[in-house]
Each structure stands twice: as C-alpha cells, then as structure tokens.
Amino acid sequence: MGKSFHHSRFPAEFIMRFFRCYLAIVLSMGGCVFAWTDARAQSQSTVGNQTQHVLLNNDQVLCGNVYRQGASVIVRRGNEAELTLRTAQVIAVADTLPELYQARIEAQRRRSSATLGERISDVRWCIDNGMPAHATEALMSVYAVAPNHPVAIQLEGRLRRLLEQPSPSETSMVAPAGFHSDPGSKHAVQNMGYAEAEAMSVVAPLDATPLVHASSAPAALHEFTSKIQPILLSRCSQCHHQQSGVTTNWNLDLPPGGAMRMTQRGSLANLNATRPLCNPAHPQQSKLYLHAITAHGGKPTAKPPIAEHEANLARTLANWIASLELESQQSEGVPAASHVAPASFATRVEPNFPPLNPINPADVATSLASPAPTPAMAGQQSDQGAVHDSANQVRPLRLPTVDNPNDVEQFNRETRLRRRLGLH
C-alpha cells in the first residue's frame, strides 16, 4: 500500500514543480517586456522633447522632434505637421548642426582627402544650413587646390551675404566664424559693407541689363540657352569670366550666388557677348568655333575645350552659328518692336452697323404655318426688306409636305421647331 502511495505522489510533486517554474518564467518575461516598453517610452519622450536635426539621403536637413518607431523615423513640428520617413531615407540624427555635419562627412566614408567636388559640396551645404565657420574652413580648402575656381568665387559671394545678415541666435556662432586668417593672405575672407560686396559680386554687371519679355526676346535665345550656353559654361567659363584673373576679350557671366541655373539677364549678356565671335556665312571659320576645337591660352599643356572625339558638340556649335543667319533674314522682313506705333489711349470709336431685327418665336411659327406666299406677297416682302435694310434676309418659306413628318431622314425642321416652341 505504501508503495502505491509513493508512486501516486511523485507525479503530483513533479507537476507542481513544473507549474511553479513555468509561472516564474512567464512572470520574469512579463517583467522584462514591461521594463523594455517603459524604457522605450521614456527614451521616445526624452528624444521628442528636444529639437533635433535629421540628415536625409538627398543631402537635405529636417528639424523637429524626432521619434523612432520600428523601421520608421517620425519628425514632428509641434502640432502643425508630422512626417514619417523610412530608415533608409535617414543618414544621421544629431542634436546640433555641427554634429550633423561631422556625421555627414563620416557617412561618406572619406578615407582619403576629399576631392574638389566634395569640398565644394561641403561649402554649399554649410552655407545652405547657416554654418559660416565651417563654410569658411571648407572654402579655404577649395582655394588651396583651385585658387580661381568660378564656383568657389560664387560661393564666397554667398558666404559674404550670409555674414551680412546674422540672426540673434547665430551671433555667437558668426562672430568667431573665423575669420582669424592672415589678413595678408590672398584668399582671406574679410567683412565688408553691403555696397562694396555688391560691387565685387558677379551679379553686379547683370543688373545693368534690363529684363526682356518672352515675346520680344531674340529668337536665338532659347536655342542658345538650351544647347550652346551649357557647353560654354562647362568648357570655357573657367578662364573666360570676369574674375578669372586672365585678361580676355570675351567673358561669360556665371550663375549668381552659386546657383545652378542662369538668369535671363545673364543669358542675354552671354548671347550678346558671343554673337561677335560668330560668322553665320561660314560657321566653321568663326572665332568661336576655331577657339573651341583648338588649344589656346599660351600654356604648353593646354588642350582644346572640345576634343576630337566630341564631334557632336562641335557640330551643335556650328549648326547654331549657321542658324544666326536665318534669324537675321527673318528679322529683316518683320518690323522691330521699337518701330511699332505706341498704343493710343483715346476712346475707341465703334463702327455703326445696321441694327439686327429681333427674332420672335411666335412670328417664326406663324410664318411656317402660313401658306406659300404669292408673287404679290413676295414683292411686298421685298419692298419692306428694302425699306428696312438691304442686308435683311427674306423670311423662310414653308417647307414641302412629306409623307412622314417625324422621319429623321426628312429633316423636318418645321415640326421640330413647332414642338420646341410648344405650338404643336
């Protein structure tokens, strides 16, 4: 009997121990989940209470309260807007812009020294985000490699204008912006007045050219802007611009303020400066074409702006030069806009047209229902029409009788008109 009792007690104790272990495991897992959820909520509330900066994969920056939820990053600006981003769209999140700038450089994995294009991109990024100190440092590194780079000169103008308009929150950041470089240095950035900065800016000569309406712009401007000007800016602007330091008889105007597109003033100035170098009668003998396909500048290592294997660019240039002759021929037959007489502000006198007889639907229906007119009636109608006005037409005659007046093929306008007027 004792043996059977021992066997019946063992399974019960085993089940109780197993149940206690299972309960302890469940409680511990629940506590861990609760603690993790609480810590995550606290971390999210901590991050959300302060403004952070988010660097996107397109090099743009967003500011706001940042939250992380799974594979998404949420950027909120108070109660106004909320933007949900994928984690792949976000490169870095930092509390300050200088930290975000360092994260941007680290994300590009620059193991060696930065290239010239990367340095110019750094200068533009710092200027766009209001970091003049870092922009100056990056600009000095660009000048160390390319002292007369046209884009760097434009970015320097933007940097000067940024320093001219400091906000109260940026005063502490702009003041030591560094401009502790040697005053005698060739590329030292110094503070100057607004008028002096505008006088030295590349945009200054463009303001003298008035804007032209699209309807009165030269016909060659569109072709020049879309096909020729990009070639000239990419191949010739490094030496042929106003601040290149090289004395030339032909200079191009560059996009203002480091922009990527030319203004209308700049395009018109470049077109007017390029026309004297073109010979529409013999395009391939023009100075512009010859200088484009031959090396010039006096340097032994100089290369032609358009290489031999770039025949398409040379052909495009020659075709545009030849099109200038067609434009001049077409413009000879069309009077210039300046020769058109100015518009008169006097009261316009309208011509006196004879009054039109009003149409009365009842009269039309009555005339349609009346019998065919006799010659006397026709003569009377013609006399009345001549009295009123010779331009008045004789009233329509009665339509012929048909078998089926409701047949669409018969075009019985009398029945339709009577039905519309409610007289049928």
C-alpha positions as MATLAB code, in Angstrom:
seq = 'MGKSFHHSRFPAEFIMRFFRCYLAIVLSMGGCVFAWTDARAQSQSTVGNQTQHVLLNNDQVLCGNVYRQGASVIVRRGNEAELTLRTAQVIAVADTLPELYQARIEAQRRRSSATLGERISDVRWCIDNGMPAHATEALMSVYAVAPNHPVAIQLEGRLRRLLEQPSPSETSMVAPAGFHSDPGSKHAVQNMGYAEAEAMSVVAPLDATPLVHASSAPAALHEFTSKIQPILLSRCSQCHHQQSGVTTNWNLDLPPGGAMRMTQRGSLANLNATRPLCNPAHPQQSKLYLHAITAHGGKPTAKPPIAEHEANLARTLANWIASLELESQQSEGVPAASHVAPASFATRVEPNFPPLNPINPADVATSLASPAPTPAMAGQQSDQGAVHDSANQVRPLRLPTVDNPNDVEQFNRETRLRRRLGLH';
ca = [
       0.000    0.000    0.000;
       2.894    2.371    0.818;
       4.487    1.553   -2.473;
       1.397    2.505   -4.408;
       1.098    5.754   -2.411;
       4.697    6.717   -3.299;
       4.028    6.163   -6.973;
       0.869    8.291   -6.882;
       2.602   11.156   -5.014;
       5.596   11.522   -7.362;
       3.664   12.734  -10.425;
       1.806   15.360   -8.359;
       5.032   16.865   -6.968;
       6.577   16.874  -10.439;
       3.599   18.691  -11.890;
       3.643   21.287   -9.091;
       7.350   21.991   -9.585;
       6.917   22.275  -13.336;
       3.994   24.657  -12.892;
       5.993   26.842  -10.474;
       8.932   27.019  -12.885;
       6.650   27.865  -15.770;
       4.923   30.583  -13.735;
       8.284   32.081  -12.726;
       9.455   32.157  -16.340;
       6.246   33.827  -17.516;
       6.408   36.452  -14.767;
      10.050   37.216  -15.494;
       9.369   37.583  -19.224;
       6.414   39.848  -18.497;
       8.553   41.998  -16.246;
      11.232   42.270  -18.925;
       8.689   43.263  -21.562;
       7.158   45.861  -19.260;
      10.562   47.286  -18.360;
      11.591   47.418  -22.038;
       8.331   49.156  -23.024;
       8.704   51.656  -20.208;
      12.308   52.400  -21.136;
      11.367   52.815  -24.804;
       8.549   55.195  -23.924;
      10.869   57.208  -21.721;
      13.527   57.337  -24.409;
      10.986   58.425  -27.008;
       9.606   61.102  -24.749;
      13.130   62.275  -23.988;
      14.054   62.474  -27.651;
      10.775   64.080  -28.588;
      11.077   66.918  -26.100;
      14.137   68.433  -27.806;
      14.623   69.645  -31.346;
      16.953   67.532  -33.440;
      18.301   67.657  -36.970;
      17.806   64.843  -39.479;
      20.103   64.364  -42.486;
      18.357   62.727  -45.430;
      19.946   60.700  -48.196;
      19.358   63.592  -50.640;
      21.603   65.866  -48.510;
      18.640   67.845  -47.158;
      18.097   68.629  -43.470;
      14.876   68.448  -41.441;
      14.397   69.920  -37.972;
      11.870   68.913  -35.348;
      11.042   66.420  -32.637;
      12.354   63.048  -33.762;
      10.782   59.710  -32.788;
      11.803   56.227  -33.808;
       9.178   53.537  -34.258;
      10.384   50.291  -35.714;
      11.672   50.841  -39.235;
      10.330   54.401  -39.388;
      11.555   57.789  -38.224;
       8.910   60.389  -37.367;
       9.703   64.102  -37.446;
       7.185   66.394  -35.769;
       6.996   70.164  -35.598;
       4.760   70.876  -32.650;
       1.140   70.253  -33.538;
       1.466   71.553  -37.077;
       3.000   68.782  -39.162;
       4.305   65.250  -38.919;
       6.450   63.442  -41.454;
       7.127   59.705  -41.441;
      10.345   58.565  -43.107;
      11.824   55.181  -43.809;
      15.053   54.316  -42.079;
      16.751   54.018  -45.479;
      15.968   57.688  -46.141;
      17.736   58.885  -42.987;
      21.532   59.046  -42.822;
      22.030   60.572  -39.374;
      20.237   62.300  -36.495;
      22.063   64.823  -34.309;
      21.252   67.431  -31.700;
      23.223   70.229  -33.387;
      24.178   71.129  -36.936;
      27.953   70.802  -36.340;
      27.411   67.235  -35.103;
      25.239   66.548  -38.139;
      27.974   67.937  -40.397;
      30.514   65.550  -38.884;
      28.063   62.683  -39.292;
      27.610   63.689  -42.930;
      31.352   63.505  -43.552;
      31.605   60.162  -41.758;
      28.682   58.766  -43.739;
      30.536   59.487  -46.975;
      33.386   57.243  -45.753;
      36.154   59.580  -46.740;
      39.220   57.522  -46.040;
      41.493   59.781  -48.091;
      41.490   63.524  -48.701;
      38.277   64.899  -50.148;
      38.058   65.653  -53.833;
      37.454   69.140  -55.184;
      33.812   68.369  -55.912;
      33.248   67.068  -52.382;
      34.808   70.183  -50.879;
      32.617   72.448  -52.982;
      29.617   70.384  -51.903;
      30.650   70.878  -48.265;
      30.851   74.649  -48.745;
      27.415   74.795  -50.351;
      25.891   72.556  -47.645;
      27.304   74.685  -44.829;
      26.073   77.907  -46.434;
      22.598   76.480  -47.014;
      22.346   75.448  -43.356;
      23.774   78.650  -41.877;
      27.207   77.439  -40.744;
      29.627   80.185  -41.820;
      32.537   78.944  -39.705;
      32.551   75.503  -41.293;
      31.817   77.022  -44.714;
      34.890   79.239  -44.412;
      37.075   76.299  -43.470;
      35.820   74.269  -46.419;
      36.184   77.260  -48.756;
      39.821   77.724  -47.747;
      40.471   74.073  -48.572;
      38.954   74.651  -52.027;
      41.107   77.720  -52.641;
      44.180   75.744  -51.614;
      43.565   73.396  -54.552;
      41.892   75.695  -57.114;
      42.508   79.388  -56.355;
      40.428   80.684  -59.291;
      37.596   78.178  -59.346;
      34.472   80.024  -60.613;
      32.020   78.124  -58.400;
      34.145   78.817  -55.324;
      34.116   82.526  -56.156;
      30.326   82.476  -56.360;
      30.056   80.598  -53.068;
      32.312   83.191  -51.478;
      29.789   85.847  -52.514;
      27.005   83.860  -50.858;
      29.123   83.499  -47.735;
      29.657   87.245  -47.589;
      25.928   87.868  -47.824;
      25.348   85.301  -45.089;
      27.699   87.195  -42.815;
      25.930   90.459  -43.608;
      22.655   89.189  -42.133;
      23.335   87.426  -38.808;
      20.360   86.462  -36.685;
      20.413   86.935  -32.878;
      20.664   83.204  -32.299;
      23.625   82.950  -34.646;
      25.562   85.953  -33.345;
      27.737   83.835  -31.088;
      28.391   81.479  -33.985;
      29.027   84.078  -36.663;
      31.310   86.346  -34.630;
      34.175   83.855  -34.213;
      33.475   82.477  -37.682;
      36.949   82.611  -38.273;
      37.895   84.873  -39.973;
      41.109   84.826  -37.985;
      43.125   84.020  -41.072;
      46.108   86.083  -42.091;
      44.870   89.472  -43.397;
      47.632   89.463  -45.971;
      46.591   86.090  -47.312;
      45.489   86.007  -50.917;
      42.169   84.361  -50.179;
      41.415   85.815  -46.757;
      37.686   86.375  -46.267;
      37.123   89.790  -44.700;
      33.978   91.580  -43.654;
      32.937   94.431  -45.903;
      29.998   96.695  -46.458;
      26.977   95.663  -48.456;
      27.660   98.158  -51.254;
      31.261   97.014  -51.609;
      30.237   93.368  -51.639;
      27.670   94.024  -54.329;
      30.254   95.906  -56.378;
      32.600   92.924  -56.297;
      29.866   90.357  -56.819;
      29.488   88.562  -60.098;
      25.855   89.584  -60.232;
      26.614   93.318  -60.356;
      27.131   93.653  -64.144;
      23.972   91.679  -64.814;
      21.756   94.262  -63.136;
      22.549   96.785  -65.882;
      20.800   94.583  -68.467;
      17.019   95.116  -68.386;
      14.651   92.184  -68.438;
      13.075   91.382  -71.784;
       9.618   89.951  -72.247;
       9.495   86.478  -73.750;
       7.550   87.729  -76.780;
      10.244   90.285  -77.664;
      13.294   88.179  -76.744;
      15.662   87.220  -79.576;
      14.703   84.066  -81.409;
      18.158   82.601  -80.835;
      17.948   82.991  -77.048;
      16.093   79.732  -76.462;
      18.434   77.736  -78.680;
      21.441   79.415  -77.081;
      20.196   78.805  -73.533;
      19.267   75.166  -74.070;
      22.190   73.933  -76.201;
      25.082   76.396  -76.520;
      25.329   78.083  -73.132;
      25.815   74.800  -71.189;
      28.751   73.957  -73.471;
      30.341   77.365  -72.981;
      29.877   77.347  -69.203;
      31.336   73.877  -68.785;
      34.245   74.264  -71.213;
      35.113   77.991  -71.283;
      33.942   79.662  -68.065;
      36.942   78.553  -66.018;
      39.143   81.077  -67.840;
      36.620   83.355  -69.560;
      34.815   85.078  -66.707;
      35.173   88.453  -65.093;
      37.175   87.362  -62.036;
      39.321   84.678  -63.613;
      42.482   86.779  -63.462;
      43.100   86.185  -67.181;
      42.703   89.171  -69.493;
      40.489   88.161  -72.411;
      38.244   89.954  -74.882;
      35.360   87.572  -74.246;
      33.913   86.908  -70.793;
      30.897   84.909  -69.701;
      28.529   85.747  -66.886;
      28.090   82.936  -64.360;
      25.003   81.902  -62.370;
      24.549   84.310  -59.446;
      25.246   83.248  -55.887;
      26.398   79.732  -56.663;
      23.059   78.854  -58.271;
      22.777   76.058  -60.807;
      20.749   77.969  -63.425;
      21.396   81.170  -65.308;
      19.112   84.160  -65.080;
      17.619   85.864  -68.121;
      19.982   88.804  -67.728;
      22.980   86.503  -67.676;
      21.803   84.542  -70.706;
      21.182   87.727  -72.697;
      24.593   89.089  -71.734;
      26.294   85.849  -72.790;
      24.377   85.798  -76.065;
      25.310   89.389  -76.888;
      28.947   88.733  -75.988;
      29.093   85.593  -78.145;
      27.453   86.971  -81.296;
      30.511   88.995  -82.477;
      32.561   85.786  -82.492;
      30.182   84.080  -84.928;
      30.221   84.105  -88.718;
      26.882   82.690  -89.908;
      28.022   82.597  -93.551;
      30.975   80.363  -92.668;
      30.264   78.727  -89.285;
      33.399   76.577  -89.184;
      35.566   79.655  -89.761;
      34.099   81.595  -86.853;
      36.363   82.602  -84.000;
      34.076   80.842  -81.537;
      34.257   77.562  -83.441;
      38.009   77.730  -84.058;
      38.800   78.522  -80.417;
      36.511   75.704  -79.313;
      38.316   72.993  -81.292;
      41.902   74.257  -80.910;
      44.137   74.598  -77.866;
      44.777   78.178  -76.797;
      45.812   80.144  -73.753;
      49.582   80.015  -74.179;
      50.134   77.058  -71.855;
      52.174   74.113  -73.185;
      49.763   71.660  -71.537;
      46.646   73.383  -72.859;
      44.005   71.222  -74.511;
      41.133   72.225  -76.793;
      37.842   72.818  -74.980;
      36.121   70.384  -77.344;
      38.202   67.289  -78.025;
      38.385   65.487  -81.350;
      36.150   62.637  -80.199;
      33.425   65.130  -79.197;
      32.284   65.783  -82.738;
      28.649   66.110  -81.672;
      29.413   69.178  -79.558;
      31.331   70.817  -82.404;
      28.501   70.034  -84.826;
      25.947   71.545  -82.438;
      28.036   74.697  -82.164;
      28.396   75.015  -85.949;
      24.674   74.471  -86.554;
      23.783   77.183  -84.063;
      26.187   79.660  -85.677;
      24.626   78.940  -89.075;
      21.126   79.481  -87.670;
      22.005   83.069  -86.781;
      21.920   83.990  -90.495;
      18.386   82.637  -90.869;
      17.295   84.626  -87.863;
      18.731   87.841  -89.287;
      16.966   87.243  -92.621;
      13.639   86.633  -90.920;
      14.022   89.677  -88.723;
      14.544   91.932  -91.779;
      11.009   91.295  -93.009;
       9.394   91.841  -89.616;
       9.257   95.375  -88.200;
      11.095   95.811  -84.965;
       9.144   96.178  -81.744;
      10.557   99.666  -81.248;
       9.166  100.829  -84.633;
       5.604   99.868  -83.807;
       3.425  102.873  -83.109;
       2.530  103.206  -79.445;
      -0.960  102.317  -78.402;
      -3.390  105.207  -78.283;
      -5.376  105.776  -75.103;
      -8.146  107.721  -76.908;
     -11.708  106.440  -76.824;
     -12.218  103.822  -79.461;
     -14.937  104.642  -81.972;
     -17.002  101.608  -82.848;
     -18.327  101.337  -86.455;
     -22.032  101.881  -86.985;
     -23.553   98.581  -88.064;
     -27.249   98.398  -89.033;
     -29.422   97.075  -86.211;
     -30.499   93.470  -86.450;
     -34.161   92.601  -86.402;
     -35.102   90.704  -83.245;
     -36.372   87.170  -83.742;
     -39.782   86.466  -82.280;
     -40.501   82.711  -81.985;
     -44.252   83.286  -82.435;
     -43.702   85.140  -85.709;
     -41.441   82.388  -86.972;
     -44.006   79.723  -86.121;
     -46.786   81.719  -87.772;
     -44.758   82.177  -90.934;
     -44.021   78.487  -91.067;
     -47.687   77.602  -90.668;
     -48.871   80.148  -93.261;
     -49.435   79.089  -96.893;
     -46.910   79.673  -99.618;
     -46.587   83.356 -100.473;
     -47.985   84.713 -103.722;
     -45.916   86.859 -106.101;
     -47.649   89.946 -104.746;
     -46.775   88.994 -101.194;
     -43.214   88.248 -102.238;
     -42.955   91.655 -103.868;
     -44.399   93.299 -100.767;
     -41.890   91.477  -98.564;
     -39.050   92.518 -100.836;
     -40.187   96.121 -100.679;
     -40.362   96.009  -96.896;
     -36.929   94.425  -96.732;
     -35.512   97.113  -98.952;
     -37.031   99.767  -96.734;
     -35.549   98.344  -93.524;
     -32.158   97.308  -94.774;
     -30.740   95.665  -97.841;
     -28.831   93.220  -95.645;
     -32.011   91.759  -94.130;
     -32.939   88.346  -95.417;
     -36.384   87.250  -96.591;
     -38.282   85.138  -94.083;
     -38.033   81.380  -94.657;
     -40.641   79.781  -96.867;
     -42.845   76.879  -95.900;
     -41.162   73.528  -96.202;
     -42.582   70.935  -98.617;
     -45.037   68.339  -97.392;
     -43.566   64.895  -96.744;
     -45.110   61.506  -96.072;
     -43.787   61.095  -92.540;
     -43.045   64.402  -90.790;
     -41.466   62.538  -87.864;
     -38.899   60.814  -90.051;
     -35.405   61.930  -89.082;
     -34.084   61.436  -92.585;
     -36.531   64.025  -93.947;
     -35.067   66.740  -91.676;
     -38.478   68.190  -90.995;
     -37.363   71.345  -89.245;
     -40.901   72.733  -89.194;
     -42.216   70.014  -86.898;
     -39.205   70.188  -84.627;
     -39.388   73.957  -84.369;
     -43.116   73.862  -83.601;
     -42.548   71.272  -80.907;
     -39.773   73.328  -79.346;
     -41.994   76.393  -79.313;
     -44.884   74.423  -77.842;
     -47.198   75.114  -80.759;
     -47.655   71.549  -81.979;
];
